[in-house]
GROMACS .gro file of C-alpha atoms in nm:
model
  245
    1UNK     CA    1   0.000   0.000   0.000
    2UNK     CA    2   0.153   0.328  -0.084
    3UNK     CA    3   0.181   0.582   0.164
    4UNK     CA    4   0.322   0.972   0.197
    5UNK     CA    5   0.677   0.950   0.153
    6UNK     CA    6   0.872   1.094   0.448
    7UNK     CA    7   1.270   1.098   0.440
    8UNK     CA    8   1.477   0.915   0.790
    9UNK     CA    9   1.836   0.949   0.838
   10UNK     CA   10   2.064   0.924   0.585
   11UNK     CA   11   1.836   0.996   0.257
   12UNK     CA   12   1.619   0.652   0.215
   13UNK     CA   13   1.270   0.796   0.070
   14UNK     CA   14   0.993   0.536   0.195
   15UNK     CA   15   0.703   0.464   0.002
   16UNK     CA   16   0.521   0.244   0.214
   17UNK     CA   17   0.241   0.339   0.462
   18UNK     CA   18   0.271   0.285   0.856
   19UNK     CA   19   0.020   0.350   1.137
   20UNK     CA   20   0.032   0.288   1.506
   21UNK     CA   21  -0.071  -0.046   1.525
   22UNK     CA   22   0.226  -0.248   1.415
   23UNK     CA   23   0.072  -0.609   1.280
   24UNK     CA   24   0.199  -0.911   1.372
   25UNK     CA   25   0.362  -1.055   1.070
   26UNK     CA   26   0.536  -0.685   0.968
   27UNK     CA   27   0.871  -0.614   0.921
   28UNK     CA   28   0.923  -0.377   1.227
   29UNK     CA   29   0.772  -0.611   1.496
   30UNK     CA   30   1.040  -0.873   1.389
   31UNK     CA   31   1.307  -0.586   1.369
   32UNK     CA   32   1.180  -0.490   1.708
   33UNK     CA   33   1.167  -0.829   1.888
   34UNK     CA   34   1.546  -0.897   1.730
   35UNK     CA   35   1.687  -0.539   1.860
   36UNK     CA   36   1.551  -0.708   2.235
   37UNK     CA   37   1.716  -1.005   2.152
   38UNK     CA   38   2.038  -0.760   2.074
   39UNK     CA   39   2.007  -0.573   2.410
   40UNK     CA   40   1.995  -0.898   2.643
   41UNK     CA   41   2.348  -1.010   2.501
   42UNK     CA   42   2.669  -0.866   2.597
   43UNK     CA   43   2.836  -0.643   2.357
   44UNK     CA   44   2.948  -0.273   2.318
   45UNK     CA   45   2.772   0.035   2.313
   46UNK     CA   46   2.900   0.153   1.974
   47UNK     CA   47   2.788  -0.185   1.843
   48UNK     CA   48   2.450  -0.163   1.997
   49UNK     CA   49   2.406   0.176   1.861
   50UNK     CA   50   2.478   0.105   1.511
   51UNK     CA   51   2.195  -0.166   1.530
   52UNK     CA   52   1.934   0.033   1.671
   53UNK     CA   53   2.054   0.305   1.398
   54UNK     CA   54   1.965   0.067   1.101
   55UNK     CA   55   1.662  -0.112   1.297
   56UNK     CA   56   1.531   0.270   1.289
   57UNK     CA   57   1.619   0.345   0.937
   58UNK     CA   58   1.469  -0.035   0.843
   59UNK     CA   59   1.153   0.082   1.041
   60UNK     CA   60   1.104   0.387   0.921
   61UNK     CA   61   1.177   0.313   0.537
   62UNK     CA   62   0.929   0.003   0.550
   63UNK     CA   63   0.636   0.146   0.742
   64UNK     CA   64   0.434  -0.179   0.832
   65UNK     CA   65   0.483  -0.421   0.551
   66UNK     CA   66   0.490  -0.797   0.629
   67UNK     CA   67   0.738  -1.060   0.576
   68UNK     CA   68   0.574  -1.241   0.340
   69UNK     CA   69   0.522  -0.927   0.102
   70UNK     CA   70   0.862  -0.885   0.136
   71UNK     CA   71   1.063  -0.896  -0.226
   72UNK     CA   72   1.459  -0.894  -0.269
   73UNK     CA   73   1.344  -0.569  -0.535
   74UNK     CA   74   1.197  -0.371  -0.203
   75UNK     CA   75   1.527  -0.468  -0.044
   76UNK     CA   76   1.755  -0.360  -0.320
   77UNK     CA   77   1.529  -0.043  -0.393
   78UNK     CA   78   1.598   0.037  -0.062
   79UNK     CA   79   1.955   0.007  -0.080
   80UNK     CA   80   1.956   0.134  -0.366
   81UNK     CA   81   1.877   0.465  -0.146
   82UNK     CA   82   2.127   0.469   0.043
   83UNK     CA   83   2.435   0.541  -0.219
   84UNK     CA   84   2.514   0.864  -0.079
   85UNK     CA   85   2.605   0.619   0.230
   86UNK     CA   86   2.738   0.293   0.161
   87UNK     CA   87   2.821   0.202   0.494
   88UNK     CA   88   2.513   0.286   0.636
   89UNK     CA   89   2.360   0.073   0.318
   90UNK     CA   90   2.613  -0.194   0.432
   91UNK     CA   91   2.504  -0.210   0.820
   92UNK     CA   92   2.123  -0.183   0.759
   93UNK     CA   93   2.153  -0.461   0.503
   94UNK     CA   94   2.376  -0.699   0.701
   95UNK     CA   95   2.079  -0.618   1.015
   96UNK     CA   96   1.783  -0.711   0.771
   97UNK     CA   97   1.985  -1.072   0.654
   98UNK     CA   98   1.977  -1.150   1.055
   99UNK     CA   99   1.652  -1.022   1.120
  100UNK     CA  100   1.509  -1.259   0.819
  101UNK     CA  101   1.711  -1.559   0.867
  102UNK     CA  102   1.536  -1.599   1.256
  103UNK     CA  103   1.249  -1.579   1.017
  104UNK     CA  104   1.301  -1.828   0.832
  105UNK     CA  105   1.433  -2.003   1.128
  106UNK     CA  106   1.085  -1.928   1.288
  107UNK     CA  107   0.920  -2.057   1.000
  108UNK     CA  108   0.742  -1.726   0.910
  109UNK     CA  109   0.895  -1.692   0.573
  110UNK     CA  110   0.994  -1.998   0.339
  111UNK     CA  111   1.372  -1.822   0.232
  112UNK     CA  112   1.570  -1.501   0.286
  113UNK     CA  113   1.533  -1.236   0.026
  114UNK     CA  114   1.773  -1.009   0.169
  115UNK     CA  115   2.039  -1.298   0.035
  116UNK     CA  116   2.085  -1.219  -0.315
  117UNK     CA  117   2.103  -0.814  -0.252
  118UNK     CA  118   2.384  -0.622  -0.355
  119UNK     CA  119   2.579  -0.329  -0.130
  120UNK     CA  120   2.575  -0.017  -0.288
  121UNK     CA  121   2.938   0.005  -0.467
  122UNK     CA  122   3.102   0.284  -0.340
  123UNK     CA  123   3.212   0.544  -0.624
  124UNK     CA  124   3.531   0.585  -0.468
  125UNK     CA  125   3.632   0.199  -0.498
  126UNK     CA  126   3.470   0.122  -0.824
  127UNK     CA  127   3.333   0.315  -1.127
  128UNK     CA  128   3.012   0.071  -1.147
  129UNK     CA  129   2.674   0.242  -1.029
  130UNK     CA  130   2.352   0.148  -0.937
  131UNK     CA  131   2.109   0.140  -1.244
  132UNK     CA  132   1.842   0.384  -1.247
  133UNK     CA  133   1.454   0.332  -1.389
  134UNK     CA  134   1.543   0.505  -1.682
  135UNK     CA  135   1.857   0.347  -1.786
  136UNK     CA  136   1.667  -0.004  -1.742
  137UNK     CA  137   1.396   0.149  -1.908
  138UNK     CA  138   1.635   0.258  -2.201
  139UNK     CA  139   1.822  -0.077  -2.230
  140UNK     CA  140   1.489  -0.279  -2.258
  141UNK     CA  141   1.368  -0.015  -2.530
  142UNK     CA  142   1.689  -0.119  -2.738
  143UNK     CA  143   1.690  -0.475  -2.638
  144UNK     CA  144   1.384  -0.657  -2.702
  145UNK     CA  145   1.215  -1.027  -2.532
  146UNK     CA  146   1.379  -1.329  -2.617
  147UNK     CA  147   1.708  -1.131  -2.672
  148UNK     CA  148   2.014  -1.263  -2.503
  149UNK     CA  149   2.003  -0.926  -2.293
  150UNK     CA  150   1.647  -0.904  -2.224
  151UNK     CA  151   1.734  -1.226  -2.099
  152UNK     CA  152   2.066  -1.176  -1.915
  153UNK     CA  153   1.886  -0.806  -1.727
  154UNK     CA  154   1.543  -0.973  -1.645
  155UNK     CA  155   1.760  -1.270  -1.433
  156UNK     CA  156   1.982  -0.978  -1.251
  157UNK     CA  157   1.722  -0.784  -1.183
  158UNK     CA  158   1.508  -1.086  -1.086
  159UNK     CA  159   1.751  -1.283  -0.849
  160UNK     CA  160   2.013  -1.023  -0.737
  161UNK     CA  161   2.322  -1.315  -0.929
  162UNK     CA  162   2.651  -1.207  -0.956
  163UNK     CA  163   2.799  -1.221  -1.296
  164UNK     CA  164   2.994  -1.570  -1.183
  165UNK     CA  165   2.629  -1.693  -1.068
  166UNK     CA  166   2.401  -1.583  -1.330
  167UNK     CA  167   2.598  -1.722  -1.647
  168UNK     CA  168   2.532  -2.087  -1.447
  169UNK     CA  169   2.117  -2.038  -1.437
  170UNK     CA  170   1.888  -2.279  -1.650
  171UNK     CA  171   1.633  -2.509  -1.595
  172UNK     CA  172   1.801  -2.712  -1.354
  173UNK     CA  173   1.808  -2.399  -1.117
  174UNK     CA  174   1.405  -2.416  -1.082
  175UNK     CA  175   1.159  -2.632  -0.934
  176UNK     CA  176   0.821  -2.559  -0.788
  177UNK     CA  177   0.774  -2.191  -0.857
  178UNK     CA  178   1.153  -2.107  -0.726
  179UNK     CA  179   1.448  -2.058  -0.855
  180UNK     CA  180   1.791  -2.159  -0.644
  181UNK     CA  181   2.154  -2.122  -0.680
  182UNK     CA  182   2.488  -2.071  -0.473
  183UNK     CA  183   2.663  -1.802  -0.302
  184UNK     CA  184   2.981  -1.768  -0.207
  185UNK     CA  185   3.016  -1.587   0.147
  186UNK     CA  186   3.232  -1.354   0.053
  187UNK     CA  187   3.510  -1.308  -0.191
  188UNK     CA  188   3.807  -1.616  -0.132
  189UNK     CA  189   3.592  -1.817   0.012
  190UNK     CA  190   3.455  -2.220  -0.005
  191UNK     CA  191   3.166  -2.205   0.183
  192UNK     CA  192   2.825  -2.098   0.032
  193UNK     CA  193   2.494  -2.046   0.117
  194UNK     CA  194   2.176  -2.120  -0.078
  195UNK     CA  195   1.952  -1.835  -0.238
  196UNK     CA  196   1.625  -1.970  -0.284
  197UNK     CA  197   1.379  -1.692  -0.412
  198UNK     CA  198   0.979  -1.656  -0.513
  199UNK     CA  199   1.031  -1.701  -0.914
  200UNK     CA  200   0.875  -1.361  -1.056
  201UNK     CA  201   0.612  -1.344  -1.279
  202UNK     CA  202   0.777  -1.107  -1.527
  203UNK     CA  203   1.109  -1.393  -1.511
  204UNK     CA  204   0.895  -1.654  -1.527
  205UNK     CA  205   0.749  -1.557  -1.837
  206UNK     CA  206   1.125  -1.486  -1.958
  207UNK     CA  207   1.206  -1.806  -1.934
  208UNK     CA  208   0.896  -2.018  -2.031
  209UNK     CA  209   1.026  -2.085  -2.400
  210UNK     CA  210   1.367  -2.194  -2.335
  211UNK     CA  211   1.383  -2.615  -2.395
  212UNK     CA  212   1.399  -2.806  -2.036
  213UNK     CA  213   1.738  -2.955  -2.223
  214UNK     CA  214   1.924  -2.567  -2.212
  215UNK     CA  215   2.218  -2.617  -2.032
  216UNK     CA  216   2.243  -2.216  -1.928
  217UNK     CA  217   1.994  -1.960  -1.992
  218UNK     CA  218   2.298  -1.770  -2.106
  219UNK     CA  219   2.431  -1.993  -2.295
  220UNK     CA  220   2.634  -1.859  -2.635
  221UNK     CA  221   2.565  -1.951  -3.007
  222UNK     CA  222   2.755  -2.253  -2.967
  223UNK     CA  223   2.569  -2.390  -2.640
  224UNK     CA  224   2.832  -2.303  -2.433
  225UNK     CA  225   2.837  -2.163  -2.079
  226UNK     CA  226   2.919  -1.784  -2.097
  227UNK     CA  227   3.251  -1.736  -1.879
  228UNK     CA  228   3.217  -1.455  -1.625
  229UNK     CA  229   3.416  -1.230  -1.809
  230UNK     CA  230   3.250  -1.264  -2.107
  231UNK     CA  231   2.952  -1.200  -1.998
  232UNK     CA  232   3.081  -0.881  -1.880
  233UNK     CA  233   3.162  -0.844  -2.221
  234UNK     CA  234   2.845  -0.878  -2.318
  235UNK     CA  235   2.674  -0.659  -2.080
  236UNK     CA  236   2.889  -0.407  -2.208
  237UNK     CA  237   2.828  -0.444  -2.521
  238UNK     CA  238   2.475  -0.433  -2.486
  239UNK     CA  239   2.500  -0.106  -2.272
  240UNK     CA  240   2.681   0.019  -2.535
  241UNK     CA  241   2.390  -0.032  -2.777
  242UNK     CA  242   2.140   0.078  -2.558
  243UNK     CA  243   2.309   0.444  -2.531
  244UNK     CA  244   2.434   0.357  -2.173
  245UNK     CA  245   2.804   0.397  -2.046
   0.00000   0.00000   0.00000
Protein backbone atom coordinates (compact mmCIF):
# COMPACT_ATOMS: atom_id res chain seq x y z
CA UNK A 1 0.00 0.00 0.00
CA UNK A 2 1.53 3.28 -0.84
CA UNK A 3 1.81 5.82 1.64
CA UNK A 4 3.22 9.72 1.97
CA UNK A 5 6.77 9.50 1.53
CA UNK A 6 8.72 10.94 4.48
CA UNK A 7 12.70 10.98 4.40
CA UNK A 8 14.77 9.15 7.90
CA UNK A 9 18.36 9.49 8.38
CA UNK A 10 20.64 9.24 5.85
CA UNK A 11 18.36 9.96 2.57
CA UNK A 12 16.19 6.52 2.15
CA UNK A 13 12.70 7.96 0.70
CA UNK A 14 9.93 5.36 1.95
CA UNK A 15 7.03 4.64 0.02
CA UNK A 16 5.21 2.44 2.14
CA UNK A 17 2.41 3.39 4.62
CA UNK A 18 2.71 2.85 8.56
CA UNK A 19 0.20 3.50 11.37
CA UNK A 20 0.32 2.88 15.06
CA UNK A 21 -0.71 -0.46 15.25
CA UNK A 22 2.26 -2.48 14.15
CA UNK A 23 0.72 -6.09 12.80
CA UNK A 24 1.99 -9.11 13.72
CA UNK A 25 3.62 -10.55 10.70
CA UNK A 26 5.36 -6.85 9.68
CA UNK A 27 8.71 -6.14 9.21
CA UNK A 28 9.23 -3.77 12.27
CA UNK A 29 7.72 -6.11 14.96
CA UNK A 30 10.40 -8.73 13.89
CA UNK A 31 13.07 -5.86 13.69
CA UNK A 32 11.80 -4.90 17.08
CA UNK A 33 11.67 -8.29 18.88
CA UNK A 34 15.46 -8.97 17.30
CA UNK A 35 16.87 -5.39 18.60
CA UNK A 36 15.51 -7.08 22.35
CA UNK A 37 17.16 -10.05 21.52
CA UNK A 38 20.38 -7.60 20.74
CA UNK A 39 20.07 -5.73 24.10
CA UNK A 40 19.95 -8.98 26.43
CA UNK A 41 23.48 -10.10 25.01
CA UNK A 42 26.69 -8.66 25.97
CA UNK A 43 28.36 -6.43 23.57
CA UNK A 44 29.48 -2.73 23.18
CA UNK A 45 27.72 0.35 23.13
CA UNK A 46 29.00 1.53 19.74
CA UNK A 47 27.88 -1.85 18.43
CA UNK A 48 24.50 -1.63 19.97
CA UNK A 49 24.06 1.76 18.61
CA UNK A 50 24.78 1.05 15.11
CA UNK A 51 21.95 -1.66 15.30
CA UNK A 52 19.34 0.33 16.71
CA UNK A 53 20.54 3.05 13.98
CA UNK A 54 19.65 0.67 11.01
CA UNK A 55 16.62 -1.12 12.97
CA UNK A 56 15.31 2.70 12.89
CA UNK A 57 16.19 3.45 9.37
CA UNK A 58 14.69 -0.35 8.43
CA UNK A 59 11.53 0.82 10.41
CA UNK A 60 11.04 3.87 9.21
CA UNK A 61 11.77 3.13 5.37
CA UNK A 62 9.29 0.03 5.50
CA UNK A 63 6.36 1.46 7.42
CA UNK A 64 4.34 -1.79 8.32
CA UNK A 65 4.83 -4.21 5.51
CA UNK A 66 4.90 -7.97 6.29
CA UNK A 67 7.38 -10.60 5.76
CA UNK A 68 5.74 -12.41 3.40
CA UNK A 69 5.22 -9.27 1.02
CA UNK A 70 8.62 -8.85 1.36
CA UNK A 71 10.63 -8.96 -2.26
CA UNK A 72 14.59 -8.94 -2.69
CA UNK A 73 13.44 -5.69 -5.35
CA UNK A 74 11.97 -3.71 -2.03
CA UNK A 75 15.27 -4.68 -0.44
CA UNK A 76 17.55 -3.60 -3.20
CA UNK A 77 15.29 -0.43 -3.93
CA UNK A 78 15.98 0.37 -0.62
CA UNK A 79 19.55 0.07 -0.80
CA UNK A 80 19.56 1.34 -3.66
CA UNK A 81 18.77 4.65 -1.46
CA UNK A 82 21.27 4.69 0.43
CA UNK A 83 24.35 5.41 -2.19
CA UNK A 84 25.14 8.64 -0.79
CA UNK A 85 26.05 6.19 2.30
CA UNK A 86 27.38 2.93 1.61
CA UNK A 87 28.21 2.02 4.94
CA UNK A 88 25.13 2.86 6.36
CA UNK A 89 23.60 0.73 3.18
CA UNK A 90 26.13 -1.94 4.32
CA UNK A 91 25.04 -2.10 8.20
CA UNK A 92 21.23 -1.83 7.59
CA UNK A 93 21.53 -4.61 5.03
CA UNK A 94 23.76 -6.99 7.01
CA UNK A 95 20.79 -6.18 10.15
CA UNK A 96 17.83 -7.11 7.71
CA UNK A 97 19.85 -10.72 6.54
CA UNK A 98 19.77 -11.50 10.55
CA UNK A 99 16.52 -10.22 11.20
CA UNK A 100 15.09 -12.59 8.19
CA UNK A 101 17.11 -15.59 8.67
CA UNK A 102 15.36 -15.99 12.56
CA UNK A 103 12.49 -15.79 10.17
CA UNK A 104 13.01 -18.28 8.32
CA UNK A 105 14.33 -20.03 11.28
CA UNK A 106 10.85 -19.28 12.88
CA UNK A 107 9.20 -20.57 10.00
CA UNK A 108 7.42 -17.26 9.10
CA UNK A 109 8.95 -16.92 5.73
CA UNK A 110 9.94 -19.98 3.39
CA UNK A 111 13.72 -18.22 2.32
CA UNK A 112 15.70 -15.01 2.86
CA UNK A 113 15.33 -12.36 0.26
CA UNK A 114 17.73 -10.09 1.69
CA UNK A 115 20.39 -12.98 0.35
CA UNK A 116 20.85 -12.19 -3.15
CA UNK A 117 21.03 -8.14 -2.52
CA UNK A 118 23.84 -6.22 -3.55
CA UNK A 119 25.79 -3.29 -1.30
CA UNK A 120 25.75 -0.17 -2.88
CA UNK A 121 29.38 0.05 -4.67
CA UNK A 122 31.02 2.84 -3.40
CA UNK A 123 32.12 5.44 -6.24
CA UNK A 124 35.31 5.85 -4.68
CA UNK A 125 36.32 1.99 -4.98
CA UNK A 126 34.70 1.22 -8.24
CA UNK A 127 33.33 3.15 -11.27
CA UNK A 128 30.12 0.71 -11.47
CA UNK A 129 26.74 2.42 -10.29
CA UNK A 130 23.52 1.48 -9.37
CA UNK A 131 21.09 1.40 -12.44
CA UNK A 132 18.42 3.84 -12.47
CA UNK A 133 14.54 3.32 -13.89
CA UNK A 134 15.43 5.05 -16.82
CA UNK A 135 18.57 3.47 -17.86
CA UNK A 136 16.67 -0.04 -17.42
CA UNK A 137 13.96 1.49 -19.08
CA UNK A 138 16.35 2.58 -22.01
CA UNK A 139 18.22 -0.77 -22.30
CA UNK A 140 14.89 -2.79 -22.58
CA UNK A 141 13.68 -0.15 -25.30
CA UNK A 142 16.89 -1.19 -27.38
CA UNK A 143 16.90 -4.75 -26.38
CA UNK A 144 13.84 -6.57 -27.02
CA UNK A 145 12.15 -10.27 -25.32
CA UNK A 146 13.79 -13.29 -26.17
CA UNK A 147 17.08 -11.31 -26.72
CA UNK A 148 20.14 -12.63 -25.03
CA UNK A 149 20.03 -9.26 -22.93
CA UNK A 150 16.47 -9.04 -22.24
CA UNK A 151 17.34 -12.26 -20.99
CA UNK A 152 20.66 -11.76 -19.15
CA UNK A 153 18.86 -8.06 -17.27
CA UNK A 154 15.43 -9.73 -16.45
CA UNK A 155 17.60 -12.70 -14.33
CA UNK A 156 19.82 -9.78 -12.51
CA UNK A 157 17.22 -7.84 -11.83
CA UNK A 158 15.08 -10.86 -10.86
CA UNK A 159 17.51 -12.83 -8.49
CA UNK A 160 20.13 -10.23 -7.37
CA UNK A 161 23.22 -13.15 -9.29
CA UNK A 162 26.51 -12.07 -9.56
CA UNK A 163 27.99 -12.21 -12.96
CA UNK A 164 29.94 -15.70 -11.83
CA UNK A 165 26.29 -16.93 -10.68
CA UNK A 166 24.01 -15.83 -13.30
CA UNK A 167 25.98 -17.22 -16.47
CA UNK A 168 25.32 -20.87 -14.47
CA UNK A 169 21.17 -20.38 -14.37
CA UNK A 170 18.88 -22.79 -16.50
CA UNK A 171 16.33 -25.09 -15.95
CA UNK A 172 18.01 -27.12 -13.54
CA UNK A 173 18.08 -23.99 -11.17
CA UNK A 174 14.05 -24.16 -10.82
CA UNK A 175 11.59 -26.32 -9.34
CA UNK A 176 8.21 -25.59 -7.88
CA UNK A 177 7.74 -21.91 -8.57
CA UNK A 178 11.53 -21.07 -7.26
CA UNK A 179 14.48 -20.58 -8.55
CA UNK A 180 17.91 -21.59 -6.44
CA UNK A 181 21.54 -21.22 -6.80
CA UNK A 182 24.88 -20.71 -4.73
CA UNK A 183 26.63 -18.02 -3.02
CA UNK A 184 29.81 -17.68 -2.07
CA UNK A 185 30.16 -15.87 1.47
CA UNK A 186 32.32 -13.54 0.53
CA UNK A 187 35.10 -13.08 -1.91
CA UNK A 188 38.07 -16.16 -1.32
CA UNK A 189 35.92 -18.17 0.12
CA UNK A 190 34.55 -22.20 -0.05
CA UNK A 191 31.66 -22.05 1.83
CA UNK A 192 28.25 -20.98 0.32
CA UNK A 193 24.94 -20.46 1.17
CA UNK A 194 21.76 -21.20 -0.78
CA UNK A 195 19.52 -18.35 -2.38
CA UNK A 196 16.25 -19.70 -2.84
CA UNK A 197 13.79 -16.92 -4.12
CA UNK A 198 9.79 -16.56 -5.13
CA UNK A 199 10.31 -17.01 -9.14
CA UNK A 200 8.75 -13.61 -10.56
CA UNK A 201 6.12 -13.44 -12.79
CA UNK A 202 7.77 -11.07 -15.27
CA UNK A 203 11.09 -13.93 -15.11
CA UNK A 204 8.95 -16.54 -15.27
CA UNK A 205 7.49 -15.57 -18.37
CA UNK A 206 11.25 -14.86 -19.58
CA UNK A 207 12.06 -18.06 -19.34
CA UNK A 208 8.96 -20.18 -20.31
CA UNK A 209 10.26 -20.85 -24.00
CA UNK A 210 13.67 -21.94 -23.35
CA UNK A 211 13.83 -26.15 -23.95
CA UNK A 212 13.99 -28.06 -20.36
CA UNK A 213 17.38 -29.55 -22.23
CA UNK A 214 19.24 -25.67 -22.12
CA UNK A 215 22.18 -26.17 -20.32
CA UNK A 216 22.43 -22.16 -19.28
CA UNK A 217 19.94 -19.60 -19.92
CA UNK A 218 22.98 -17.70 -21.06
CA UNK A 219 24.31 -19.93 -22.95
CA UNK A 220 26.34 -18.59 -26.35
CA UNK A 221 25.65 -19.51 -30.07
CA UNK A 222 27.55 -22.53 -29.67
CA UNK A 223 25.69 -23.90 -26.40
CA UNK A 224 28.32 -23.03 -24.33
CA UNK A 225 28.37 -21.63 -20.79
CA UNK A 226 29.19 -17.84 -20.97
CA UNK A 227 32.51 -17.36 -18.79
CA UNK A 228 32.17 -14.55 -16.25
CA UNK A 229 34.16 -12.30 -18.09
CA UNK A 230 32.50 -12.64 -21.07
CA UNK A 231 29.52 -12.00 -19.98
CA UNK A 232 30.81 -8.81 -18.80
CA UNK A 233 31.62 -8.44 -22.21
CA UNK A 234 28.45 -8.78 -23.18
CA UNK A 235 26.74 -6.59 -20.80
CA UNK A 236 28.89 -4.07 -22.08
CA UNK A 237 28.28 -4.44 -25.21
CA UNK A 238 24.75 -4.33 -24.86
CA UNK A 239 25.00 -1.06 -22.72
CA UNK A 240 26.81 0.19 -25.35
CA UNK A 241 23.90 -0.32 -27.77
CA UNK A 242 21.40 0.78 -25.58
CA UNK A 243 23.09 4.44 -25.31
CA UNK A 244 24.34 3.57 -21.73
CA UNK A 245 28.04 3.97 -20.46
Amino acid sequence: QQGQKCTPNHGATSPYARSTVIPEQSLPRFLRQWQTKLENRACIAATRQSHNSSVNRLTHYFGNMRLDELTVKHIQEYVDQLIANPQAAKRDLSVLRRVLEDAVAQGNIPANPACSVSHVIEASNDNRHTWTEYEIAQFLKVHKQETPAYVALMLLLYTGAKATEVVNLGPKNISNDRIKFSRLTHPGSTDQLLVDLPLHAALAETLAGFPIQTQTYLETLQGNTRSADGFRNSMRKWCNEAGLS
